[in-house]
Amino acid sequence: MSDKQPIYVMPENVSRQMGKDAQRNNILAAKVVADIVKTTLGPKGMDKMLVDSSGEIIVTNDGVTILEEMEIEHPAAKMLVEIAKTQELEVGDGTTTAAMLAGKLLERAEILLDKNIHPTVIVKGYRLSSEKCMSILNELCIEVRDSSVLNHIAMTAMTGKGAEGDKEKLSELIVRAVDLVGEGREISKEDIKIEKVKGSGIEKSELVRGIVLNKERANKDMPSKIENAKILLVDFALEIKQMDKEARISVTSPEQLQNFIESEEKYLKELVWKIKDIGSNVVFCQKGIDDVAQYYLAKQGIFACRRVEKGDLEKLSRATGGKIISNLSDLNESELGNAERVEEVRESDDSLIYVQGTKGKAVTLVLRASSEHVLDEIERAVKDGLGDVISAFKSGKIVSGGGAVEIELARRLRIFARTLGGREQLAVEEFANALESIPEALAENAGLDPIDVLTELKSRHESGSFNDGLNLFTNKVENCLDAGIIEPIKVKSQAVSSASEVATLILRIDDVLISEGNSVGNRGNVPESYEGMD
Ligand code: ADP
Ligand code: MG
């Protein structure tokens, strides 16, 4: 074999980027993502309008929603979307902060790479910084649990969102909801249902003990109200089984056809009798309910509702103690749930079904607004508030917002950096710089001079006022704890640790291999709008 013979170790259709190219490319993609969400940060942040391929419009300020809807394809950028999703799952708020921080950490790392500092050194410095931040956060936080604090937490989460105008009212509902279901600090998001109703104004939103469904009963002949409800939950259709496409029934006489129809009817009739037999007077069905079945159910005085969402069926199960039945043979009295009352209430164009007086501690936040877009954005804001309040309720640990925490973390990190020898010190300093980009963006988005604001914040913190942040109600640097701009510690700890994790993950990549068959294809390259900038 001659020396010149090339050796192929990979299929031809794999594109490859190595070393610096791979690194720079990934960093650039992360920076683009961070820049996109940056303008939405904080109460003065702007909204984005997203239009999907089917023309569906979303107007939002919510970091994770923007990132998810953007259908990002670059693999490194996708990792940032993942952090936002984790943040949403773990806390429910702080998604913009988390994604932005990750982007900024990478932007700062690039400066170090330019100085020929090896990625492993940066990774180590970032890890140290992230750990240090966790312990600083624990020093900075204070422990309180009274409801006025929870109220402020909900309001801080909703300031500047679609719900801004009615945030007092909505905050009160959120805190009450958490109080109601949060006995003994045990609380699950599952116990708080959000139901959206289009029509009246936001101020008509309410908190209901029990479960509310924006649905109507299957048939007007059914009773609209049942006291002492015995509830059957089923996830199969109350219909005749659909035949295979190929099935053919040949009938040779009118009697045969009649028999066939009658046997179908008989099946449904017996099904309803069985439901009645086990003592059920309310049925919630995940699938459809046949007209004939509806007729018999109505005749038996049974209230039935069809096409109930799976999640709602599960909530009903938690609240009423009923089991979700998947099989006819499981129909049994012991599987039924209980509620004091099930009632359908008509409200202009809509019908709402109230399931109240249950053993389980379910509550429903009924959100009302005049349009669907507004309603969706309010729901996102309320979910942020709810996530924060639940988190604060559980741990009791809060920190001040308005960038106060980020500035203090940065200050203490710089002091920590001085204790480190070697080049990791530089990485810790850049970590601190990345944290400062949060108050910087808050100021910039409010049209204030970010340099002035940062300078003032830093000098206040130097003199020991570590709760001072940028209050965007007054546009002044002041004590944010006193101003009621507060957040649960988890929003910050989760954002910092996951941003650092993903930044270090991306930094350690020096080889990107992309198969052409992959939808990502050559998109692993520099995002189009940034081509030529590197
Ligand atoms: P995220 O998705 O990260 O939660 P937001 O757009 O909700 O992004 O902005 C959160 C940031 O806004 C936090 O840093 C919070 O402290 C800050 N913030 C909220 N209310 C105020 C306020 N009144 N003044 C200054 N900053 C505020
Ligand atoms: Mg928020």
Coordinates of C-alpha atoms in Angstrom, one line a residue, residues 191-197 206-216 284 305 308-309 311-313 315-316 319-320 341-345 347 350-358 362-368:
D191 CA -53.1 20.8 42.3
I192 CA -53.5 24.3 40.8
K193 CA -55.3 24.2 37.5
I194 CA -55.4 27.2 35.1
E195 CA -58.5 27.5 32.9
K196 CA -58.8 30.2 30.3
V197 CA -62.1 31.8 29.4
E206 CA -61.3 34.2 40.0
L207 CA -60.0 31.5 42.1
V208 CA -62.3 28.5 42.5
R209 CA -62.0 25.7 45.0
G210 CA -62.3 22.5 43.0
I211 CA -61.9 21.9 39.3
V212 CA -63.3 24.1 36.5
L213 CA -63.4 23.0 32.9
N214 CA -64.2 25.3 30.0
K215 CA -66.6 22.7 28.5
E216 CA -70.2 21.9 28.3
F284 CA -66.0 12.5 32.2
C305 CA -68.9 15.5 29.3
V308 CA -61.9 16.1 28.3
E309 CA -58.2 16.6 28.0
G311 CA -54.3 16.4 31.8
D312 CA -57.7 17.5 33.1
L313 CA -58.8 13.9 33.5
K315 CA -56.5 16.4 37.7
L316 CA -60.1 15.3 38.2
A319 CA -59.2 15.8 43.2
T320 CA -62.1 13.4 43.3
R341 CA -71.5 19.1 43.3
V342 CA -71.0 19.1 39.6
E343 CA -72.6 21.9 37.7
E344 CA -72.6 23.5 34.3
V345 CA -72.8 27.2 34.3
E347 CA -71.6 32.4 30.7
D350 CA -69.2 29.8 27.0
S351 CA -70.1 27.0 29.4
L352 CA -68.0 26.2 32.4
I353 CA -68.3 22.9 34.4
Y354 CA -67.6 23.3 38.1
V355 CA -66.6 20.2 40.1
Q356 CA -66.6 21.3 43.7
G357 CA -66.5 19.9 47.2
T358 CA -63.9 17.3 46.6
A362 CA -57.6 21.1 44.0
V363 CA -58.1 24.7 43.0
T364 CA -58.6 26.4 39.6
L365 CA -57.5 29.8 38.6
V366 CA -60.1 30.9 36.1
L367 CA -58.4 33.5 33.9
R368 CA -60.5 35.8 31.8

